[in-house]
Coordinates of C-alpha atoms and ligand atoms in Angstrom, one line a residue:
X11 CA -44.3 46.0 140.6
X12 CA -40.5 45.9 140.8
X13 CA -39.6 47.4 144.2
X14 CA -35.9 48.0 143.7
X15 CA -33.5 46.8 141.1
X16 CA -29.8 47.1 141.7
X17 CA -27.7 47.0 138.5
X18 CA -24.0 46.5 139.0
X19 CA -21.4 46.0 136.2
X20 CA -20.4 42.3 135.9
X21 CA -17.2 42.2 138.0
X22 CA -16.5 38.5 138.6
X23 CA -16.1 35.4 136.7
X24 CA -19.2 33.2 137.2
X25 CA -19.5 29.7 136.6
X26 CA -22.9 28.9 135.1
X27 CA -23.2 28.6 131.4
X28 CA -26.5 30.5 131.6
X29 CA -24.5 33.5 132.4
X30 CA -23.0 34.0 129.0
X31 CA -23.7 37.5 128.0
X32 CA -24.8 38.5 131.5
X33 CA -25.1 42.2 132.1
X34 CA -26.1 42.9 135.7
X35 CA -24.9 41.6 139.0
X36 CA -26.4 42.0 142.4
X37 CA -25.1 40.7 145.6
X38 CA -27.0 40.0 148.7
X39 CA -27.1 37.8 151.8
X40 CA -30.0 35.6 150.9
X41 CA -31.5 35.1 147.5
X42 CA -35.0 33.4 147.3
X43 CA -36.5 32.2 144.1
X44 CA -40.2 32.1 144.1
X45 CA -42.7 34.7 145.7
X46 CA -45.5 32.5 146.8
X47 CA -46.3 31.5 150.5
X48 CA -43.0 29.9 151.3
X49 CA -41.0 32.6 149.5
X50 CA -42.7 35.5 151.2
X51 CA -42.4 33.9 154.8
X52 CA -38.8 32.9 154.0
X53 CA -38.1 36.5 152.9
X54 CA -39.6 38.0 156.1
X55 CA -37.9 35.5 158.4
X56 CA -34.5 36.0 156.9
X57 CA -34.9 39.8 157.0
X58 CA -36.1 39.5 160.6
X59 CA -32.9 37.7 161.3
X60 CA -31.0 40.7 159.9
X61 CA -30.2 39.4 156.3
X62 CA -30.5 41.4 153.2
X63 CA -32.8 39.5 150.9
X64 CA -33.5 39.6 147.2
X65 CA -36.8 37.7 146.1
X66 CA -37.3 36.8 142.5
X67 CA -40.8 36.0 141.1
X68 CA -41.2 35.0 137.4
X69 CA -44.8 36.1 137.3
X70 CA -46.0 39.7 137.3
X71 CA -47.5 39.2 140.8
X72 CA -46.7 37.5 144.1
X73 CA -48.7 34.8 145.7
X74 CA -48.5 31.6 143.5
X75 CA -50.8 28.8 144.5
X76 CA -50.9 30.1 148.1
X77 CA -53.1 32.9 146.7
X78 CA -55.5 30.4 145.2
X79 CA -55.8 28.3 148.3
X80 CA -58.4 28.1 150.9
X81 CA -56.1 29.7 153.4
X82 CA -56.4 26.9 156.0
X83 CA -53.7 25.9 158.3
X84 CA -53.7 23.3 161.1
X85 CA -52.0 23.9 164.5
X86 CA -52.4 22.8 168.0
X87 CA -52.4 24.5 171.3
X88 CA -53.3 27.8 169.8
X89 CA -55.1 30.4 171.7
X90 CA -58.2 29.8 169.5
X91 CA -58.3 26.1 170.6
X92 CA -57.8 27.0 174.2
X93 CA -60.6 29.6 174.2
X94 CA -62.9 26.8 173.1
X95 CA -61.5 24.3 175.5
X96 CA -60.4 22.0 172.8
X97 CA -57.9 19.4 174.1
X98 CA -55.5 18.5 171.3
X99 CA -51.8 17.3 171.1
X100 CA -48.8 17.3 168.7
X101 CA -49.0 13.5 168.8
X102 CA -52.6 13.5 167.5
X103 CA -51.8 16.2 164.9
X104 CA -48.8 14.0 163.7
X105 CA -50.9 10.9 163.6
X106 CA -53.5 12.7 161.3
X107 CA -50.6 13.5 159.0
X108 CA -49.2 10.0 159.0
X109 CA -52.5 8.3 158.6
X110 CA -53.4 9.0 155.0
X111 CA -49.8 8.2 153.9
X112 CA -49.9 5.0 156.1
X113 CA -46.8 6.2 158.0
X114 CA -44.8 6.2 154.7
X115 CA -43.5 9.8 155.5
X116 CA -40.4 11.0 157.3
X117 CA -41.0 11.2 161.0
X118 CA -38.6 14.1 161.5
X119 CA -40.3 16.3 158.8
X120 CA -43.9 15.5 160.3
X121 CA -42.9 16.4 163.8
X122 CA -41.1 19.4 162.7
X123 CA -44.3 20.9 161.2
X124 CA -46.5 19.6 164.0
X125 CA -44.3 21.1 166.6
X126 CA -43.7 24.5 164.9
X127 CA -47.0 25.3 163.2
X128 CA -48.4 27.2 166.3
X129 CA -45.5 29.5 166.4
X130 CA -45.7 30.2 162.7
X131 CA -49.4 30.8 162.9
X132 CA -48.9 33.3 165.8
X133 CA -46.1 35.0 164.0
X134 CA -48.2 35.4 160.9
X135 CA -50.9 36.7 163.2
X136 CA -48.5 39.4 164.5
X137 CA -47.9 40.4 160.9
X138 CA -51.7 40.9 160.5
X139 CA -53.2 37.7 159.3
X140 CA -56.6 37.2 161.1
X141 CA -57.2 33.5 161.8
X142 CA -60.5 31.8 162.7
X143 CA -60.5 28.2 164.1
X144 CA -62.9 26.1 162.0
X145 CA -65.4 24.3 164.0
X146 CA -68.7 22.5 163.1
X147 CA -67.3 20.0 160.8
X148 CA -63.9 18.4 160.7
X149 CA -61.9 18.9 157.6
X150 CA -60.7 15.9 155.6
X151 CA -58.3 14.0 157.5
X152 CA -58.4 16.0 160.8
X153 CA -59.6 14.1 163.9
X154 CA -60.0 17.4 165.9
X155 CA -60.8 21.0 165.3
X156 CA -57.4 22.4 164.6
X157 CA -57.7 23.9 161.1
X158 CA -57.5 27.8 161.2
X159 CA -58.8 29.6 158.1
X160 CA -57.4 33.1 157.4
X161 CA -59.7 36.1 156.8
X162 CA -59.8 36.3 153.0
X163 CA -58.5 32.8 152.6
X164 CA -55.2 32.3 150.6
X165 CA -55.5 35.8 149.0
X166 CA -55.9 37.3 152.5
X167 CA -52.7 35.7 153.7
X168 CA -50.8 36.8 150.6
X169 CA -52.0 40.3 151.0
X170 CA -50.8 40.6 154.4
X171 CA -47.4 38.9 153.8
X172 CA -46.9 41.1 150.5
X173 CA -47.6 44.2 152.5
X174 CA -45.0 43.3 155.1
X175 CA -42.5 42.4 152.4
X176 CA -43.0 45.7 150.5
X177 CA -42.3 47.9 153.5
X178 CA -39.4 45.9 154.6
X179 CA -36.2 47.8 153.9
X180 CA -34.1 44.6 153.8
X181 CA -36.1 42.8 151.1
X182 CA -35.9 43.6 147.4
X183 CA -38.5 42.1 145.2
X184 CA -38.2 41.5 141.4
X185 CA -41.2 40.5 139.5
X186 CA -41.3 39.2 136.0
X187 CA -37.8 38.0 136.8
X188 CA -37.6 34.3 136.4
X189 CA -34.6 32.3 137.9
X190 CA -32.9 30.4 135.2
X191 CA -30.6 28.3 137.1
X192 CA -28.3 27.9 140.2
X193 CA -24.8 29.2 140.2
X194 CA -22.3 26.9 141.9
X195 CA -18.6 26.9 142.2
X196 CA -16.4 23.9 141.4
X197 CA -16.9 22.2 144.8
X198 CA -20.6 22.4 144.4
X199 CA -21.3 25.2 146.9
X200 CA -24.3 27.3 145.6
X201 CA -23.2 30.9 145.2
X202 CA -26.5 32.3 143.9
X203 CA -28.9 32.4 141.0
X204 CA -28.8 33.3 137.2
X205 CA -32.0 35.2 136.2
X206 CA -33.6 37.4 133.5
X207 CA -35.1 40.6 134.1
X208 CA -38.5 41.7 132.8
X209 CA -36.6 43.7 130.1
X210 CA -34.9 40.6 129.0
X211 CA -31.6 41.5 130.4
X212 CA -29.4 38.7 132.0
X213 CA -29.1 39.2 135.9
X214 CA -26.8 37.4 138.2
X215 CA -27.6 37.4 141.9
X216 CA -24.6 36.4 144.2
X217 CA -25.7 35.3 147.6
X218 CA -24.3 33.6 150.7
X219 CA -27.4 31.5 150.8
X220 CA -29.9 30.5 148.2
X221 CA -33.5 29.4 149.0
X222 CA -35.7 27.6 146.4
X223 CA -39.3 28.4 146.9
X224 CA -40.5 27.6 143.3
X225 CA -43.2 25.0 144.2
X226 CA -43.8 21.7 142.5
X227 CA -44.2 20.6 138.9
X228 CA -48.1 20.4 138.5
X229 CA -47.9 22.8 135.5
X230 CA -45.2 20.9 133.8
X231 CA -46.8 18.3 131.6
X232 CA -43.7 16.3 130.9
X233 CA -42.8 16.0 134.6
X234 CA -46.4 15.0 135.4
X235 CA -46.5 12.4 132.7
X236 CA -43.2 11.0 134.1
X237 CA -43.8 11.0 137.8
X238 CA -47.6 10.9 138.2
X239 CA -48.9 9.4 134.9
X240 CA -52.2 8.3 136.8
X241 CA -53.3 11.9 137.0
X242 CA -52.6 12.9 133.3
X243 CA -55.9 14.2 132.1
X244 CA -56.9 16.1 135.3
X245 CA -58.4 19.5 135.0
X246 CA -55.3 22.0 135.5
X247 CA -56.3 23.9 138.7
X248 CA -52.5 24.6 139.5
X249 CA -50.7 27.9 139.7
X250 CA -49.1 28.5 136.4
X251 CA -45.6 29.1 137.9
X252 CA -45.4 25.5 139.2
X253 CA -43.1 24.2 136.4
X254 CA -40.7 22.3 138.6
X255 CA -37.8 24.8 138.0
X256 CA -36.2 24.4 141.5
X257 CA -36.6 20.6 141.5
X258 CA -34.8 20.4 138.1
X259 CA -32.0 22.7 139.1
X260 CA -31.4 20.8 142.4
X261 CA -31.3 17.4 140.6
X262 CA -28.7 18.9 138.2
X263 CA -26.6 19.6 141.2
X264 CA -27.1 16.0 142.6
X265 CA -29.9 16.7 145.0
X266 CA -32.0 13.8 146.0
X267 CA -35.7 13.9 145.3
X268 CA -38.4 11.9 147.2
X269 CA -42.2 11.4 147.1
X270 CA -42.3 12.6 143.5
X271 CA -45.7 10.7 142.8
X272 CA -47.5 12.6 145.7
X273 CA -50.0 15.3 144.9
X274 CA -53.2 17.0 145.8
X275 CA -56.2 17.1 143.7
X276 CA -59.9 17.6 144.1
X277 CA -63.1 15.8 142.9
X278 CA -65.8 16.1 142.1
X279 CA -64.9 19.1 139.9
X280 CA -67.0 20.7 137.2
X281 CA -65.1 21.4 133.9
X282 CA -68.2 23.5 132.7
X283 CA -68.3 25.7 135.8
X284 CA -64.5 25.4 136.4
X285 CA -65.3 25.0 140.1
X286 CA -65.6 22.5 142.8
X287 CA -69.0 20.5 143.0
X288 CA -70.4 19.9 146.4
X289 CA -68.4 17.1 147.9
X290 CA -71.0 16.7 150.7
X291 CA -73.7 15.6 148.1
X292 CA -71.6 12.5 147.8
X293 CA -71.1 12.2 151.6
X294 CA -74.9 12.4 151.9
X295 CA -75.4 9.3 149.9
X296 CA -74.9 10.4 146.3
X297 CA -73.0 8.0 143.9
X298 CA -70.4 8.2 141.0
X299 CA -71.1 6.3 137.9
X300 CA -68.6 6.3 134.9
X301 CA -69.5 6.5 131.2
X302 CA -69.6 2.8 130.9
X303 CA -72.4 2.8 133.5
X304 CA -70.3 1.3 136.3
X305 CA -70.0 2.6 139.9
X306 CA -66.2 2.4 140.6
X307 CA -65.4 3.6 144.1
X308 CA -66.4 4.4 147.7
X309 CA -67.7 7.9 147.4
X310 CA -66.8 8.7 151.0
X311 CA -63.0 9.0 150.1
X312 CA -61.3 12.5 150.6
X313 CA -61.6 14.9 147.8
X314 CA -58.1 14.5 146.6
X315 CA -58.4 10.7 146.3
X316 CA -62.0 11.0 144.7
X317 CA -60.4 13.3 142.1
X318 CA -57.9 10.6 141.2
X319 CA -60.5 7.9 140.9
X320 CA -62.7 10.0 138.6
X321 CA -59.8 11.1 136.5
X322 CA -58.9 7.4 135.8
X323 CA -62.4 6.6 134.3
X324 CA -63.2 6.9 130.6
X325 CA -62.7 10.4 129.3
X326 CA -61.7 11.3 132.7
X327 CA -65.3 11.9 133.9
X328 CA -68.0 10.4 136.0
X329 CA -71.6 11.3 136.6
X330 CA -72.5 12.4 140.2
X331 CA -76.0 11.2 140.9
X332 CA -78.0 12.3 143.8
X333 CA -81.7 11.5 144.7
X334 CA -84.6 13.7 145.6
X335 CA -84.0 13.8 149.3
X336 CA -80.2 14.6 148.9
X337 CA -81.2 17.3 146.3
X338 CA -83.2 19.1 149.0
X339 CA -80.0 19.4 151.1
X340 CA -77.8 20.3 148.1
X341 CA -78.3 24.2 147.8
X342 CA -75.8 24.4 144.9
X343 CA -78.2 22.3 142.8
X344 CA -80.2 25.4 141.9
X345 CA -77.1 27.1 140.4
X346 CA -76.1 24.0 138.6
X347 CA -79.6 23.8 137.1
X348 CA -79.3 27.5 136.1
X349 CA -76.0 26.6 134.4
X350 CA -77.8 24.0 132.5
X351 CA -75.3 21.2 133.6
X352 CA -78.0 19.0 135.4
X353 CA -79.9 16.0 134.0
X354 CA -83.0 15.0 135.9
X355 CA -85.3 11.8 135.5
X356 CA -87.6 9.8 137.5
X357 CA -86.1 6.3 136.5
X358 CA -82.5 5.2 136.0
X359 CA -83.4 4.2 132.3
X360 CA -84.5 7.8 131.5
X361 CA -81.5 9.2 133.3
X362 CA -79.2 6.8 131.5
X363 CA -80.6 7.9 128.0
X364 CA -80.0 11.5 128.8
X365 CA -76.4 10.7 129.9
X366 CA -75.8 8.3 126.9
X367 CA -75.0 5.2 129.1
X368 CA -76.5 1.9 129.1
X369 CA -79.9 1.9 130.8
X370 CA -79.7 -1.7 131.7
X371 CA -76.4 -1.0 133.6
X372 CA -77.7 2.1 135.3
X373 CA -80.7 0.1 136.5
X374 CA -78.4 -2.6 137.9
X375 CA -76.3 0.1 139.7
X376 CA -79.5 1.7 141.2
X377 CA -81.0 -1.7 142.3
X378 CA -77.6 -2.9 143.7
X379 CA -77.3 0.3 145.7
X380 CA -80.8 -0.1 147.1
X381 CA -79.8 -3.5 148.2
X382 CA -76.9 -2.3 149.8
X383 CA -79.0 0.3 151.7
X384 CA -81.2 -2.5 153.0
X385 CA -78.2 -4.5 154.0
X386 CA -76.6 -1.6 155.8
X387 CA -73.4 -1.8 153.6
X388 CA -73.0 -1.2 149.8
X389 CA -70.7 -3.0 147.3
X390 CA -67.9 -0.5 148.1
X391 CA -68.2 -0.9 151.9
X392 CA -70.0 2.3 152.6
X393 CA -72.1 2.0 155.7
X394 CA -73.1 5.4 156.3
X395 CA -76.0 5.2 153.8
X396 CA -79.1 7.3 153.2
X397 CA -82.4 5.8 154.4
X398 CA -83.7 5.3 150.8
X399 CA -82.7 6.1 147.1
X400 CA -85.8 7.6 145.5
X401 CA -86.8 9.7 142.5
X402 CA -86.3 12.2 141.2
X403 CA -82.7 11.6 140.2
X404 CA -80.2 14.2 139.4
X405 CA -77.0 13.9 137.4
X406 CA -74.1 16.3 137.0
X407 CA -70.8 15.6 135.1
X408 CA -67.7 15.6 137.2
X409 CA -64.0 15.4 136.8
X410 CA -60.9 15.5 139.1
X411 CA -58.4 18.4 139.0
X412 CA -54.7 18.6 140.0
X413 CA -53.8 21.4 142.3
X414 CA -50.2 20.8 143.3
X415 CA -47.6 18.2 143.6
X416 CA -46.2 17.2 146.9
X417 CA -42.8 15.6 146.3
X418 CA -39.4 17.2 145.5
X419 CA -36.0 17.9 146.8
X420 CA -34.9 16.1 150.0
X421 CA -34.0 18.5 152.9
X422 CA -33.2 18.2 156.5
X423 CA -35.3 19.7 159.2
X424 CA -33.3 22.9 158.9
X425 CA -34.5 23.2 155.3
X426 CA -31.0 22.4 153.9
X427 CA -31.1 20.5 150.5
X428 CA -29.4 17.1 150.6
X429 CA -27.8 15.0 148.1
X430 CA -28.4 11.4 147.3
X431 CA -25.6 10.4 149.7
X432 CA -27.1 12.4 152.5
X433 CA -24.6 15.1 152.4
X434 CA -25.9 18.7 152.1
X435 CA -25.4 20.9 149.1
X436 CA -23.7 23.9 150.7
X437 CA -25.4 27.3 150.4
X438 CA -28.7 25.7 149.0
X439 CA -32.1 25.6 151.1
X440 CA -35.6 24.9 150.0
X441 CA -39.1 25.2 151.3
X442 CA -42.7 24.5 150.3
X443 CA -44.0 22.5 147.3
X444 CA -40.4 22.3 145.8
X445 CA -39.5 19.8 148.6
X446 CA -40.3 16.2 149.3
X447 CA -42.9 17.1 151.7
X448 CA -44.7 14.9 154.2
X449 CA -48.1 13.9 152.8
X450 CA -47.2 10.4 151.5
X451 CA -44.8 8.5 149.5
X452 CA -46.9 8.8 146.5
X453 CA -50.6 9.3 145.2
X454 CA -53.4 11.7 146.1
X455 CA -53.7 11.1 149.8
X456 CA -53.8 14.3 151.7
X457 CA -54.6 15.8 155.1
X458 CA -56.3 19.0 154.5
X459 CA -53.9 22.0 155.3
X460 CA -50.8 20.1 154.5
X461 CA -49.7 22.3 151.6
X462 CA -49.7 25.6 153.5
X463 CA -48.2 23.9 156.5
X464 CA -45.3 22.7 154.3
X465 CA -44.9 26.2 152.8
X466 CA -45.3 28.3 156.0
X467 CA -43.4 26.2 158.5
X468 CA -40.5 25.4 156.2
X469 CA -40.6 28.8 154.7
X470 CA -39.9 30.2 158.2
X471 CA -37.2 27.6 158.9
X472 CA -35.4 28.1 155.5
X473 CA -35.4 31.9 156.1
X474 CA -33.9 31.6 159.5
X475 CA -31.4 28.9 158.4
X476 CA -30.2 30.9 155.4
X477 CA -29.8 34.1 157.4
X478 CA -27.8 32.3 160.0
X479 CA -25.8 30.5 157.2
X480 CA -26.5 27.2 159.0
Ligands
FAD506 C1 -56.8 25.7 143.9 C2 -55.8 25.4 145.1 C3 -56.4 25.3 146.5 C4 -55.5 25.0 147.4 N1 -56.1 24.9 148.7 C5 -55.2 24.7 149.8 C6 -55.7 24.7 151.1 O1 -56.9 25.2 151.4 N2 -54.9 24.3 152.1 C7 -53.5 24.0 151.9 O2 -52.8 23.7 152.8 N3 -53.0 23.9 150.7 C8 -53.8 24.3 149.6 N4 -53.4 24.3 148.4 C9 -51.9 24.0 148.2 C10 -51.1 25.1 148.6 O3 -51.6 26.3 148.0 C11 -49.7 25.0 148.3 O4 -49.2 23.7 148.8 C12 -48.8 26.0 148.8 O5 -49.3 27.3 148.3 C13 -47.4 26.0 148.1 O6 -46.6 27.0 148.5 P1 -45.2 27.4 147.7 O7 -44.8 28.7 148.3 O8 -44.5 26.3 147.8 O9 -45.7 27.6 146.1 P2 -46.4 28.9 145.6 O10 -47.3 29.6 146.5 O11 -47.1 28.3 144.3 O12 -45.3 29.8 145.2 C14 -44.3 29.4 144.2 C15 -44.0 30.6 143.4 O13 -42.6 30.4 142.7 C16 -42.7 31.1 141.5 N5 -41.8 30.6 140.6 C17 -41.7 29.2 140.1 N6 -40.5 29.0 139.3 C18 -40.0 30.2 139.3 C19 -38.7 30.7 138.7 N7 -38.0 29.9 138.0 N8 -38.3 32.1 139.0 C20 -39.1 32.8 139.8 N9 -40.3 32.4 140.4 C21 -40.6 31.1 140.1 C22 -44.1 30.9 141.1 O14 -44.6 31.7 140.0 C23 -44.9 31.0 142.4 O15 -45.3 32.4 142.6 C24 -54.2 24.5 147.3 C25 -53.7 24.6 146.0 C26 -54.4 25.1 144.8 C27 -53.8 25.3 143.5

């Protein structure tokens, strides 16, 4: 719901061509485009620093991808780690971020999030987010127990942030109000945003500082095809608002972009159920076989990488096959059977017939896998193998999805947007999925929790920098 709308007669000449026919003008200290995790955090942080803030959101609700997320954020030295006597360090945290990206990421950005995550997590706790340290099993890419999961997951975090935003007198929220473009003066200083209200009226928001929190471009088919062709065909699990708007506007003003091929997906994912399949069924010794009857990867990869490998098979699918022992430890199998998506057989030939693939090839795959088990290492260098591979066999169709992109506008550690020559674009800040991020120079590799880390830490920094007009 729109909280407050200020309508003022257009009283100044504005520079953007998008403003022809503009009817309303607002002015504020800080304008933020995008009301997901980074935008909400930036709004609260800027308001806390004394700024008047206007927050534009194109959807009819706040939350973006943040609302859809697992609500997991890594941080070191938190009271939760201390209570359990967990020894951890910023350097170990940074190494875990660097490792999947093979140190292709910017060191200053990685250390900014590693150093600031704890303060941000505790600040969010003061706002009302209830964190719990995840122990018992290490999340993908984490070498220590440092992932904190919020009560209510991503939705729980968004509920708390929205509640705080809505009661903050310094923040005006406008829903169903898409930003249409940036307003800049002749020397390239950003002066605000052109937008359209939910009634279709043109709106101009003039501000001392503009923060882009519009996320990445996962929902923009053209941009995905251009920058990440290898993931075309993935199941669309992204937030609908992630159409790349902020990245496009920044580029139009000469902003540099980086890591445009970096993204996060998930596999194995069921198209029929529209939900994740149990990744651990693969980690317990399950295998993936494509429609040509070939195994094609080491199934112990992280979920984002597995998604990419599956999407690049014929028809973007593979069959996840598990044996009888594994099935006993896969509780979700019952619900998959109830949904009618499981094929079951006692021999590879029978299973192959049901799947419509070559019985000879599936026989080869099974025999080859058994040989690998005997040798202690299979064809794809898996060494943590089950003791045996025995009937009955179960197969479920799986694909990979695309959740969010991880590359975008280049910023400095104060969240200021930079041009190709390294100079800043005065007045323009960015945070979250709209920025270049720090997961890798390209591809699906991903340390779990990186998306929210990027949104929350840089959302907070952007809000503070913008309020201070740094
Ligand atoms: C299914 C799923 C699960 C995930 N799980 C995790 C997880 O467990 N841990 C983790 O770290 N990350 C996870 N992620 C990634 C994480 O959610 C994102 O990295 C993070 O939420 C990005 O935050 P953001 O603020 O940049 O974008 P968002 O939260 O998506 O917010 C961007 C907002 O900007 C709005 N917007 C866009 N363009 C405009 C415009 N022109 N005008 C006005 N508004 C606009 C959008 O509508 C949206 O509301 C997951 C993502 C998905 C999709």
